[in-house]
PDB file of C-alpha atoms in Angstrom:
ATOM      1  CA  MET A 273     114.856 105.990 135.693  1.00 43.00           C
ATOM      2  CA  SER A 274     112.680 107.828 133.151  1.00 46.00           C
ATOM      3  CA  GLY A 275     115.733 108.136 130.904  1.00 48.00           C
ATOM      4  CA  ILE A 276     116.331 104.369 130.881  1.00 47.00           C
ATOM      5  CA  PRO A 277     113.971 102.775 128.333  1.00 52.00           C
ATOM      6  CA  ALA A 278     114.660  99.225 129.494  1.00 45.00           C
ATOM      7  CA  ALA A 279     113.348 100.121 132.951  1.00 48.00           C
ATOM      8  CA  ASP A 280     109.819 100.969 131.764  1.00 62.00           C
ATOM      9  CA  SER A 281     108.050  98.084 133.526  1.00 67.00           C
ATOM     10  CA  VAL A 282     109.800  98.781 136.826  1.00 68.00           C
ATOM     11  CA  ARG A 283     109.129 102.480 136.453  1.00 70.00           C
ATOM     12  CA  ARG A 284     105.431 101.886 135.798  1.00 76.00           C
ATOM     13  CA  GLN A 285     105.183  99.860 138.991  1.00 82.00           C
ATOM     14  CA  LEU A 286     106.860 102.687 140.919  1.00 84.00           C
ATOM     15  CA  LEU A 287     104.477 105.221 139.368  1.00 82.00           C
ATOM     16  CA  ASN A 288     101.481 103.179 140.512  1.00 82.00           C
ATOM     17  CA  GLU A 289     102.892 102.833 144.019  1.00 86.00           C
ATOM     18  CA  THR A 290     103.551 106.575 144.187  1.00 87.00           C
ATOM     19  CA  LEU A 291     100.060 107.321 142.903  1.00 85.00           C
ATOM     20  CA  ASP A 292      98.592 105.082 145.588  1.00 87.00           C
ATOM     21  CA  TYR A 293     100.512 107.022 148.238  1.00 84.00           C
ATOM     22  CA  TYR A 294      99.220 110.365 146.916  1.00 84.00           C
ATOM     23  CA  GLU A 295      95.634 109.104 146.868  1.00 86.00           C
ATOM     24  CA  ARG A 296      95.857 107.866 150.452  1.00 88.00           C
ATOM     25  CA  PHE A 297      97.406 111.156 151.588  1.00 85.00           C
ATOM     26  CA  ALA A 298      94.661 113.164 149.853  1.00 87.00           C
ATOM     27  CA  ALA A 299      91.969 111.094 151.555  1.00 86.00           C
ATOM     28  CA  GLU A 300      93.561 111.635 154.976  1.00 86.00           C
ATOM     29  CA  VAL A 301      93.992 115.431 154.801  1.00 82.00           C
ATOM     30  CA  LYS A 302      91.029 116.492 152.661  1.00 79.00           C
ATOM     31  CA  ASN A 303      89.225 118.199 155.577  1.00 79.00           C
ATOM     32  CA  ASP A 304      92.264 119.806 157.220  1.00 84.00           C
ATOM     33  CA  PRO A 305      92.239 123.565 156.442  1.00 84.00           C
ATOM     34  CA  ALA A 306      95.910 123.883 157.421  1.00 86.00           C
ATOM     35  CA  LEU A 307      96.940 121.492 154.668  1.00 91.00           C
ATOM     36  CA  ARG A 308      95.045 122.965 151.720  1.00 91.00           C
ATOM     37  CA  GLU A 309      98.198 123.843 149.780  1.00 93.00           C
ATOM     38  CA  ASP A 310      99.674 120.386 150.434  1.00 93.00           C
ATOM     39  CA  LEU A 311      96.423 118.878 149.194  1.00 93.00           C
ATOM     40  CA  ALA A 312      96.537 120.964 146.001  1.00 94.00           C
ATOM     41  CA  ILE A 313     100.127 119.871 145.374  1.00 94.00           C
ATOM     42  CA  THR A 314      99.137 116.240 145.958  1.00 93.00           C
ATOM     43  CA  PHE A 315      96.243 116.388 143.495  1.00 93.00           C
ATOM     44  CA  GLY A 316      98.567 118.017 140.956  1.00 95.00           C
ATOM     45  CA  LYS A 317     101.153 115.262 141.322  1.00 93.00           C
ATOM     46  CA  ALA A 318      98.481 112.564 141.196  1.00 94.00           C
ATOM     47  CA  GLY A 319      97.060 114.068 137.999  1.00 94.00           C
ATOM     48  CA  ALA A 320     100.501 114.126 136.406  1.00 94.00           C
ATOM     49  CA  LEU A 321     101.044 110.458 137.240  1.00 91.00           C
ATOM     50  CA  GLN A 322      97.583 109.491 136.001  1.00 91.00           C
ATOM     51  CA  SER A 323      98.316 111.273 132.713  1.00 92.00           C
ATOM     52  CA  GLU A 324     101.609 109.436 132.394  1.00 88.00           C
ATOM     53  CA  LEU A 325      99.862 106.138 133.070  1.00 89.00           C
ATOM     54  CA  GLY A 326      97.309 106.906 130.360  1.00 90.00           C
ATOM     55  CA  ASP A 327      94.274 107.451 132.609  1.00 92.00           C
ATOM     56  CA  SER A 328      93.190 110.799 131.179  1.00 94.00           C
ATOM     57  CA  ASP A 329      89.730 110.899 132.773  1.00 94.00           C
ATOM     58  CA  LYS A 330      91.073 110.413 136.303  1.00 93.00           C
ATOM     59  CA  ALA A 331      93.881 112.876 135.556  1.00 95.00           C
ATOM     60  CA  ILE A 332      91.352 115.564 134.649  1.00 97.00           C
ATOM     61  CA  ILE A 333      89.440 114.945 137.886  1.00 95.00           C
ATOM     62  CA  SER A 334      92.624 115.259 139.971  1.00 95.00           C
ATOM     63  CA  LEU A 335      93.907 118.303 138.104  1.00 97.00           C
ATOM     64  CA  THR A 336      90.513 120.003 138.345  1.00 96.00           C
ATOM     65  CA  ARG A 337      90.538 119.521 142.122  1.00 95.00           C
ATOM     66  CA  CYS A 338      94.098 120.883 142.236  1.00 96.00           C
ATOM     67  CA  GLU A 339      93.078 124.000 140.279  1.00 97.00           C
ATOM     68  CA  SER A 340      89.970 124.505 142.426  1.00 96.00           C
ATOM     69  CA  ILE A 341      91.949 124.447 145.680  1.00 95.00           C
ATOM     70  CA  TYR A 342      94.518 126.894 144.310  1.00 96.00           C
ATOM     71  CA  SER A 343      91.648 129.150 143.222  1.00 96.00           C
ATOM     72  CA  GLU A 344      90.401 129.096 146.816  1.00 94.00           C
ATOM     73  CA  LEU A 345      93.890 129.865 148.172  1.00 95.00           C
ATOM     74  CA  ALA A 346      94.364 132.683 145.658  1.00 94.00           C
ATOM     75  CA  SER A 347      91.194 134.415 146.879  1.00 93.00           C
ATOM     76  CA  GLN A 348      92.698 135.056 150.310  1.00 90.00           C
ATOM     77  CA  LEU A 349      94.042 138.435 151.361  1.00 85.00           C
ATOM     78  CA  ASN A 350      97.735 139.165 150.777  1.00 88.00           C
ATOM     79  CA  VAL A 351      98.190 136.073 148.625  1.00 90.00           C
ATOM     80  CA  SER A 352     101.812 135.514 147.569  1.00 90.00           C
ATOM     81  CA  ASP A 353     103.091 135.504 144.001  1.00 91.00           C
ATOM     82  CA  SER A 354     104.260 131.932 144.506  1.00 92.00           C
ATOM     83  CA  ILE A 355     100.670 130.782 145.193  1.00 94.00           C
ATOM     84  CA  LEU A 356      99.414 132.692 142.159  1.00 95.00           C
ATOM     85  CA  LEU A 357     102.145 131.122 140.044  1.00 95.00           C
ATOM     86  CA  ASP A 358     101.284 127.637 141.306  1.00 96.00           C
ATOM     87  CA  TRP A 359      97.623 128.357 140.512  1.00 97.00           C
ATOM     88  CA  SER A 360      98.527 129.336 136.951  1.00 97.00           C
ATOM     89  CA  THR A 361     100.649 126.196 136.591  1.00 97.00           C
ATOM     90  CA  SER A 362      97.701 124.075 137.724  1.00 97.00           C
ATOM     91  CA  GLN A 363      95.579 125.735 135.018  1.00 98.00           C
ATOM     92  CA  ASN A 364      98.209 125.004 132.373  1.00 98.00           C
ATOM     93  CA  ASN A 365      98.452 121.364 133.477  1.00 97.00           C
ATOM     94  CA  LEU A 366      94.671 120.958 133.442  1.00 98.00           C
ATOM     95  CA  ALA A 367      94.532 122.514 129.973  1.00 98.00           C
ATOM     96  CA  GLN A 368      97.087 120.014 128.664  1.00 97.00           C
ATOM     97  CA  ALA A 369      95.024 117.128 130.046  1.00 97.00           C
ATOM     98  CA  LEU A 370      91.912 118.550 128.370  1.00 98.00           C
ATOM     99  CA  VAL A 371      93.761 118.780 125.049  1.00 97.00           C
ATOM    100  CA  ARG A 372      94.607 115.076 125.274  1.00 96.00           C
ATOM    101  CA  VAL A 373      90.896 114.182 125.379  1.00 96.00           C
ATOM    102  CA  GLY A 374      89.963 116.645 122.633  1.00 96.00           C
ATOM    103  CA  LYS A 375      88.267 119.287 124.823  1.00 97.00           C
ATOM    104  CA  LEU A 376      90.039 122.109 123.025  1.00 97.00           C
ATOM    105  CA  GLU A 377      87.700 124.978 123.901  1.00 96.00           C
ATOM    106  CA  ASP A 378      87.920 124.216 127.613  1.00 97.00           C
ATOM    107  CA  ALA A 379      91.679 123.860 127.311  1.00 98.00           C
ATOM    108  CA  ALA A 380      91.985 127.218 125.539  1.00 97.00           C
ATOM    109  CA  ARG A 381      90.154 128.938 128.401  1.00 97.00           C
ATOM    110  CA  TYR A 382      92.521 127.509 131.000  1.00 98.00           C
ATOM    111  CA  PHE A 383      95.591 128.359 128.913  1.00 98.00           C
ATOM    112  CA  ALA A 384      94.281 131.940 128.634  1.00 97.00           C
ATOM    113  CA  ARG A 385      93.720 132.207 132.399  1.00 97.00           C
ATOM    114  CA  ALA A 386      97.177 130.800 133.125  1.00 98.00           C
ATOM    115  CA  SER A 387      98.945 133.145 130.723  1.00 97.00           C
ATOM    116  CA  LEU A 388      97.100 136.211 132.069  1.00 97.00           C
ATOM    117  CA  MET A 389      98.133 135.402 135.625  1.00 95.00           C
ATOM    118  CA  GLN A 390     101.736 134.667 134.615  1.00 96.00           C
ATOM    119  CA  GLU A 391     101.899 137.895 132.604  1.00 94.00           C
ATOM    120  CA  LYS A 392     100.624 139.803 135.646  1.00 93.00           C
ATOM    121  CA  ILE A 393     103.386 138.326 137.836  1.00 92.00           C
ATOM    122  CA  VAL A 394     106.061 139.067 135.209  1.00 90.00           C
ATOM    123  CA  GLN A 395     104.896 142.665 134.829  1.00 89.00           C
ATOM    124  CA  GLY A 396     104.267 143.198 138.537  1.00 83.00           C
ATOM    125  CA  GLY A 397     106.533 143.690 141.495  1.00 68.00           C
ATOM    126  CA  ALA A 398     107.637 140.102 141.977  1.00 63.00           C
ATOM    127  CA  ASP A 399     111.156 139.500 143.241  1.00 68.00           C
ATOM    128  CA  GLY A 400     113.879 138.027 141.031  1.00 69.00           C
ATOM    129  CA  ASP A 401     113.237 134.320 141.577  1.00 75.00           C
ATOM    130  CA  ASP A 402     109.449 134.552 141.295  1.00 77.00           C
ATOM    131  CA  LYS A 403     109.695 136.742 138.214  1.00 81.00           C
ATOM    132  CA  GLN A 404     112.071 134.362 136.438  1.00 84.00           C
ATOM    133  CA  ALA A 405     109.921 131.372 137.359  1.00 89.00           C
ATOM    134  CA  ALA A 406     106.892 133.227 136.005  1.00 91.00           C
ATOM    135  CA  LYS A 407     108.716 133.961 132.744  1.00 91.00           C
ATOM    136  CA  LEU A 408     109.544 130.309 132.229  1.00 92.00           C
ATOM    137  CA  ALA A 409     106.002 129.282 133.177  1.00 95.00           C
ATOM    138  CA  LEU A 410     104.535 131.856 130.785  1.00 96.00           C
ATOM    139  CA  ALA A 411     106.777 130.637 127.965  1.00 96.00           C
ATOM    140  CA  THR A 412     105.617 127.071 128.662  1.00 96.00           C
ATOM    141  CA  THR A 413     101.949 128.073 128.609  1.00 98.00           C
ATOM    142  CA  LEU A 414     102.381 130.078 125.397  1.00 98.00           C
ATOM    143  CA  ASN A 415     104.120 127.135 123.740  1.00 98.00           C
ATOM    144  CA  ASN A 416     101.286 124.810 124.762  1.00 98.00           C
ATOM    145  CA  LEU A 417      98.706 127.330 123.561  1.00 98.00           C
ATOM    146  CA  GLY A 418     100.578 127.562 120.262  1.00 98.00           C
ATOM    147  CA  LEU A 419     100.306 123.788 119.854  1.00 97.00           C
ATOM    148  CA  LEU A 420      96.567 123.940 120.534  1.00 97.00           C
ATOM    149  CA  LEU A 421      96.129 126.762 118.015  1.00 97.00           C
ATOM    150  CA  THR A 422      98.133 124.715 115.504  1.00 96.00           C
ATOM    151  CA  GLN A 423      95.631 121.871 115.933  1.00 95.00           C
ATOM    152  CA  THR A 424      92.777 124.252 115.163  1.00 94.00           C
ATOM    153  CA  GLU A 425      94.645 125.692 112.149  1.00 93.00           C
ATOM    154  CA  ALA A 426      94.775 129.189 113.657  1.00 95.00           C
ATOM    155  CA  ILE A 427      98.170 129.676 112.018  1.00 95.00           C
ATOM    156  CA  ALA A 428      98.738 133.393 112.631  1.00 96.00           C
ATOM    157  CA  GLU A 429      97.681 133.183 116.275  1.00 97.00           C
ATOM    158  CA  ALA A 430      99.824 130.096 116.867  1.00 98.00           C
ATOM    159  CA  GLU A 431     102.859 131.818 115.346  1.00 98.00           C
ATOM    160  CA  GLN A 432     102.434 134.835 117.610  1.00 98.00           C
ATOM    161  CA  SER A 433     102.146 132.588 120.658  1.00 98.00           C
ATOM    162  CA  PHE A 434     105.369 130.743 119.761  1.00 98.00           C
ATOM    163  CA  LEU A 435     107.226 133.982 118.994  1.00 98.00           C
ATOM    164  CA  LYS A 436     106.218 135.521 122.320  1.00 97.00           C
ATOM    165  CA  ALA A 437     107.501 132.413 124.123  1.00 97.00           C
ATOM    166  CA  ILE A 438     110.812 132.705 122.245  1.00 96.00           C
ATOM    167  CA  ARG A 439     111.168 136.360 123.228  1.00 95.00           C
ATOM    168  CA  LEU A 440     110.593 135.544 126.887  1.00 92.00           C
ATOM    169  CA  LEU A 441     113.174 132.770 126.863  1.00 91.00           C
ATOM    170  CA  SER A 442     115.732 134.858 124.977  1.00 88.00           C
ATOM    171  CA  GLU A 443     115.603 138.136 126.875  1.00 79.00           C
ATOM    172  CA  ASP A 444     117.162 137.148 130.202  1.00 62.00           C
ATOM    173  CA  ASP A 445     119.991 134.689 130.830  1.00 55.00           C
ATOM    174  CA  ARG A 446     119.192 134.367 134.549  1.00 55.00           C
ATOM    175  CA  ILE A 447     116.703 131.608 133.767  1.00 51.00           C
ATOM    176  CA  PRO A 448     118.597 128.279 134.244  1.00 51.00           C
ATOM    177  CA  ASN A 449     120.574 127.815 131.049  1.00 65.00           C
ATOM    178  CA  THR A 450     119.910 124.130 130.351  1.00 73.00           C
ATOM    179  CA  GLN A 451     116.208 124.518 130.984  1.00 74.00           C
ATOM    180  CA  THR A 452     116.071 127.572 128.733  1.00 82.00           C
ATOM    181  CA  GLN A 453     117.918 125.825 125.905  1.00 83.00           C
ATOM    182  CA  GLN A 454     115.614 122.817 126.019  1.00 83.00           C
ATOM    183  CA  GLN A 455     112.504 124.971 126.057  1.00 88.00           C
ATOM    184  CA  LEU A 456     113.790 127.212 123.275  1.00 91.00           C
ATOM    185  CA  ALA A 457     114.573 124.208 121.109  1.00 92.00           C
ATOM    186  CA  ALA A 458     111.067 122.840 121.660  1.00 92.00           C
ATOM    187  CA  VAL A 459     109.411 126.150 120.756  1.00 96.00           C
ATOM    188  CA  TYR A 460     111.607 126.655 117.680  1.00 96.00           C
ATOM    189  CA  ALA A 461     110.799 123.135 116.490  1.00 96.00           C
ATOM    190  CA  ASN A 462     107.066 123.654 117.036  1.00 97.00           C
ATOM    191  CA  LEU A 463     107.191 126.940 115.144  1.00 97.00           C
ATOM    192  CA  SER A 464     109.066 125.243 112.319  1.00 97.00           C
ATOM    193  CA  GLY A 465     106.427 122.537 112.098  1.00 96.00           C
ATOM    194  CA  LEU A 466     103.708 125.193 111.989  1.00 97.00           C
ATOM    195  CA  LEU A 467     105.334 127.078 109.098  1.00 97.00           C
ATOM    196  CA  THR A 468     106.508 124.122 106.992  1.00 96.00           C
ATOM    197  CA  THR A 469     103.624 124.391 104.528  1.00 94.00           C
ATOM    198  CA  THR A 470     103.017 128.145 104.479  1.00 95.00           C
ATOM    199  CA  SER A 471     106.583 129.468 104.816  1.00 96.00           C
ATOM    200  CA  PRO A 472     109.096 126.635 104.364  1.00 97.00           C
ATOM    201  CA  GLU A 473     112.206 128.843 104.195  1.00 97.00           C
ATOM    202  CA  ARG A 474     111.409 130.341 107.589  1.00 97.00           C
ATOM    203  CA  ALA A 475     110.582 126.858 108.863  1.00 98.00           C
ATOM    204  CA  VAL A 476     114.085 125.719 107.883  1.00 98.00           C
ATOM    205  CA  GLU A 477     115.602 128.655 109.765  1.00 97.00           C
ATOM    206  CA  TYR A 478     113.673 127.934 112.959  1.00 97.00           C
ATOM    207  CA  ALA A 479     114.393 124.195 112.814  1.00 97.00           C
ATOM    208  CA  ARG A 480     118.115 124.926 112.492  1.00 97.00           C
ATOM    209  CA  LEU A 481     117.928 127.145 115.578  1.00 95.00           C
ATOM    210  CA  ALA A 482     116.221 124.314 117.458  1.00 94.00           C
ATOM    211  CA  LEU A 483     118.780 121.793 116.296  1.00 94.00           C
ATOM    212  CA  SER A 484     121.923 123.766 117.060  1.00 88.00           C
ATOM    213  CA  GLY A 485     121.694 123.428 120.828  1.00 80.00           C
ATOM    214  CA  GLN A 486     120.356 119.872 120.708  1.00 87.00           C
ATOM    215  CA  LEU A 487     123.270 118.521 118.681  1.00 85.00           C
ATOM    216  CA  ASP A 488     125.798 120.124 121.036  1.00 82.00           C
ATOM    217  CA  SER A 489     123.997 118.672 124.045  1.00 83.00           C
ATOM    218  CA  LEU A 490     123.747 115.240 122.435  1.00 85.00           C
ATOM    219  CA  GLU A 491     127.452 115.227 121.656  1.00 84.00           C
ATOM    220  CA  ALA A 492     128.124 115.928 125.348  1.00 83.00           C
ATOM    221  CA  GLN A 493     125.543 113.321 126.481  1.00 84.00           C
ATOM    222  CA  PRO A 494     125.523 110.578 123.806  1.00 82.00           C
ATOM    223  CA  SER A 495     123.720 108.087 126.080  1.00 82.00           C
ATOM    224  CA  ASN A 496     120.808 110.435 126.849  1.00 86.00           C
ATOM    225  CA  ALA A 497     117.932 108.616 125.136  1.00 89.00           C
ATOM    226  CA  LYS A 498     115.380 111.375 125.735  1.00 88.00           C
ATOM    227  CA  LEU A 499     117.658 114.006 124.196  1.00 89.00           C
ATOM    228  CA  ALA A 500     118.423 111.726 121.251  1.00 92.00           C
ATOM    229  CA  THR A 501     114.694 111.244 120.638  1.00 93.00           C
ATOM    230  CA  GLN A 502     114.078 115.002 120.734  1.00 92.00           C
ATOM    231  CA  THR A 503     116.953 115.541 118.313  1.00 94.00           C
ATOM    232  CA  ILE A 504     115.516 112.986 115.871  1.00 95.00           C
ATOM    233  CA  VAL A 505     112.136 114.741 115.964  1.00 94.00           C
ATOM    234  CA  THR A 506     113.823 118.071 115.232  1.00 96.00           C
ATOM    235  CA  LEU A 507     115.871 116.557 112.384  1.00 97.00           C
ATOM    236  CA  ASN A 508     112.686 115.145 110.847  1.00 96.00           C
ATOM    237  CA  THR A 509     111.051 118.561 111.222  1.00 96.00           C
ATOM    238  CA  LEU A 510     114.033 120.235 109.552  1.00 97.00           C
ATOM    239  CA  GLY A 511     114.074 117.687 106.744  1.00 97.00           C
ATOM    240  CA  ALA A 512     110.358 118.173 106.089  1.00 96.00           C
ATOM    241  CA  ALA A 513     110.860 121.944 105.923  1.00 97.00           C
ATOM    242  CA  GLN A 514     113.827 121.556 103.567  1.00 97.00           C
ATOM    243  CA  SER A 515     111.774 119.271 101.343  1.00 96.00           C
ATOM    244  CA  ALA A 516     108.905 121.771 101.290  1.00 96.00           C
ATOM    245  CA  ALA A 517     111.407 124.489 100.353  1.00 97.00           C
ATOM    246  CA  SER A 518     112.715 122.301  97.474  1.00 96.00           C
ATOM    247  CA  GLN A 519     116.056 121.901  99.251  1.00 97.00           C
ATOM    248  CA  ASN A 520     115.955 118.212  98.454  1.00 95.00           C
ATOM    249  CA  THR A 521     119.673 117.390  98.685  1.00 96.00           C
ATOM    250  CA  SER A 522     119.836 119.028 102.112  1.00 97.00           C
ATOM    251  CA  ALA A 523     116.701 117.144 103.150  1.00 97.00           C
ATOM    252  CA  VAL A 524     118.338 113.829 102.196  1.00 97.00           C
ATOM    253  CA  ASP A 525     121.360 114.666 104.366  1.00 97.00           C
ATOM    254  CA  THR A 526     119.120 115.664 107.271  1.00 97.00           C
ATOM    255  CA  PHE A 527     117.033 112.486 107.183  1.00 97.00           C
ATOM    256  CA  GLN A 528     120.182 110.363 106.932  1.00 97.00           C
ATOM    257  CA  ARG A 529     121.438 112.068 110.071  1.00 96.00           C
ATOM    258  CA  ALA A 530     118.160 111.310 111.839  1.00 97.00           C
ATOM    259  CA  ILE A 531     118.422 107.680 110.712  1.00 97.00           C
ATOM    260  CA  GLU A 532     121.959 107.383 112.069  1.00 96.00           C
ATOM    261  CA  ILE A 533     120.857 108.490 115.534  1.00 95.00           C
ATOM    262  CA  GLY A 534     117.663 106.438 115.319  1.00 95.00           C
ATOM    263  CA  ARG A 535     119.511 103.237 114.431  1.00 95.00           C
ATOM    264  CA  GLN A 536     121.819 103.715 117.409  1.00 92.00           C
ATOM    265  CA  LEU A 537     118.821 104.088 119.720  1.00 92.00           C
ATOM    266  CA  LEU A 538     117.030 101.061 118.316  1.00 92.00           C
ATOM    267  CA  ALA A 539     120.184  98.927 118.459  1.00 92.00           C
ATOM    268  CA  ARG A 540     120.554  99.725 122.138  1.00 89.00           C
ATOM    269  CA  TRP A 541     116.853  99.402 123.035  1.00 87.00           C
ATOM    270  CA  PRO A 542     115.267  97.184 120.353  1.00 88.00           C
ATOM    271  CA  ASP A 543     111.995  96.710 122.252  1.00 84.00           C
ATOM    272  CA  GLN A 544     111.064 100.381 122.311  1.00 86.00           C
ATOM    273  CA  PRO A 545     108.167 100.954 119.862  1.00 89.00           C
ATOM    274  CA  THR A 546     108.631 104.738 119.787  1.00 89.00           C
ATOM    275  CA  TYR A 547     112.219 104.364 118.565  1.00 92.00           C
ATOM    276  CA  ARG A 548     111.060 101.950 115.868  1.00 93.00           C
ATOM    277  CA  ARG A 549     108.240 104.309 114.840  1.00 94.00           C
ATOM    278  CA  ASP A 550     110.558 107.331 114.602  1.00 94.00           C
ATOM    279  CA  LEU A 551     113.071 105.363 112.531  1.00 95.00           C
ATOM    280  CA  VAL A 552     110.352 104.185 110.134  1.00 96.00           C
ATOM    281  CA  LEU A 553     109.224 107.798 109.767  1.00 96.00           C
ATOM    282  CA  SER A 554     112.776 108.940 108.983  1.00 97.00           C
ATOM    283  CA  TYR A 555     113.224 106.224 106.339  1.00 97.00           C
ATOM    284  CA  ASN A 556     109.901 107.101 104.704  1.00 97.00           C
ATOM    285  CA  HIS A 557     110.851 110.781 104.610  1.00 97.00           C
ATOM    286  CA  LEU A 558     114.238 109.834 103.175  1.00 97.00           C
ATOM    287  CA  GLY A 559     112.582 107.760 100.460  1.00 97.00           C
ATOM    288  CA  LEU A 560     110.348 110.662  99.452  1.00 96.00           C
ATOM    289  CA  SER A 561     113.283 113.090  99.341  1.00 96.00           C
ATOM    290  CA  LEU A 562     115.390 110.671  97.275  1.00 96.00           C
ATOM    291  CA  SER A 563     112.477 110.326  94.861  1.00 96.00           C
ATOM    292  CA  LYS A 564     112.483 114.090  94.379  1.00 95.00           C
ATOM    293  CA  THR A 565     116.211 113.975  93.502  1.00 94.00           C
ATOM    294  CA  ARG A 566     115.522 111.163  90.987  1.00 94.00           C
ATOM    295  CA  GLU A 567     117.560 108.646  92.997  1.00 96.00           C
ATOM    296  CA  LEU A 568     114.843 106.050  92.552  1.00 96.00           C
ATOM    297  CA  ALA A 569     116.831 102.942  93.451  1.00 96.00           C
ATOM    298  CA  ALA A 570     118.031 104.536  96.686  1.00 96.00           C
ATOM    299  CA  ALA A 571     114.476 105.705  97.391  1.00 96.00           C
ATOM    300  CA  GLN A 572     113.161 102.164  97.011  1.00 97.00           C
ATOM    301  CA  THR A 573     115.848 100.901  99.379  1.00 97.00           C
ATOM    302  CA  ALA A 574     114.770 103.469 101.971  1.00 96.00           C
ATOM    303  CA  PHE A 575     111.117 102.476 101.646  1.00 96.00           C
ATOM    304  CA  ASP A 576     112.083  98.800 101.934  1.00 96.00           C
ATOM    305  CA  GLN A 577     114.034  99.537 105.119  1.00 96.00           C
ATOM    306  CA  ALA A 578     110.975 101.259 106.561  1.00 95.00           C
ATOM    307  CA  LEU A 579     108.892  98.153 105.853  1.00 95.00           C
ATOM    308  CA  VAL A 580     111.479  95.833 107.402  1.00 94.00           C
ATOM    309  CA  ILE A 581     111.792  97.893 110.588  1.00 93.00           C
ATOM    310  CA  GLY A 582     108.060  98.573 110.876  1.00 82.00           C
TER     311      GLY A 582
END
């Protein structure tokens, strides 16, 4: 249902009902030592739902309790790699929640702890499934850390974090292919956005790598709204990089492509504000690029379209 924009109100009701179930379960088993792992999982799921519902403060409380229980479980003798991996995932999730409320230093510490544990599992004697899961988890954490470092303008460190995530996702095809492609596209797009100002030619290259798989997937799944939205974001990232690299004609073509997909989304789901916002952004970018190519009348038309839609 998450891929059906028109079902948002129904989905929100289901999220609240599910959250209520998790909270009741947590209250019932909180003192049962045999159910500590189940309790950690429950707090993790509750925190994810609270984040999705926009209640960041409660999400941080739930995710902190999840991380604390996993820390307790990880201190036991002969702890399994799967518990250690779940612990690291709880740290990554808590860090993301802390980023959303602007607690960047605390978030950075949890990202660092998560990545160290995931690196240890990858480099250690884990079996095939655990090792591959740890690789994907480590790539996710490094991507999230790269985004945090981007926010703090630590450009070189952010680039290294993104590049390490790309290497992990590229070195072994045993990680589920669709999941790998989606994650790779996200990291490439984030790296492109990072480099747009400082190294626009490289930013163009990385955005094209992100886009290549997304366009193929979108052609195979034209009704996938989430994939279409991700593709629009990548097209806007590519267009911005092309504009920064003075590839203005290419930028115009890229933004027009983003607009084509965006108009299809908005026509199908006209009440979705995110689709309207993304389309306005694409038209504004198009207007700026047309101005650079001296197509002033066309630029004005693009700006006018942005105003009408917005």
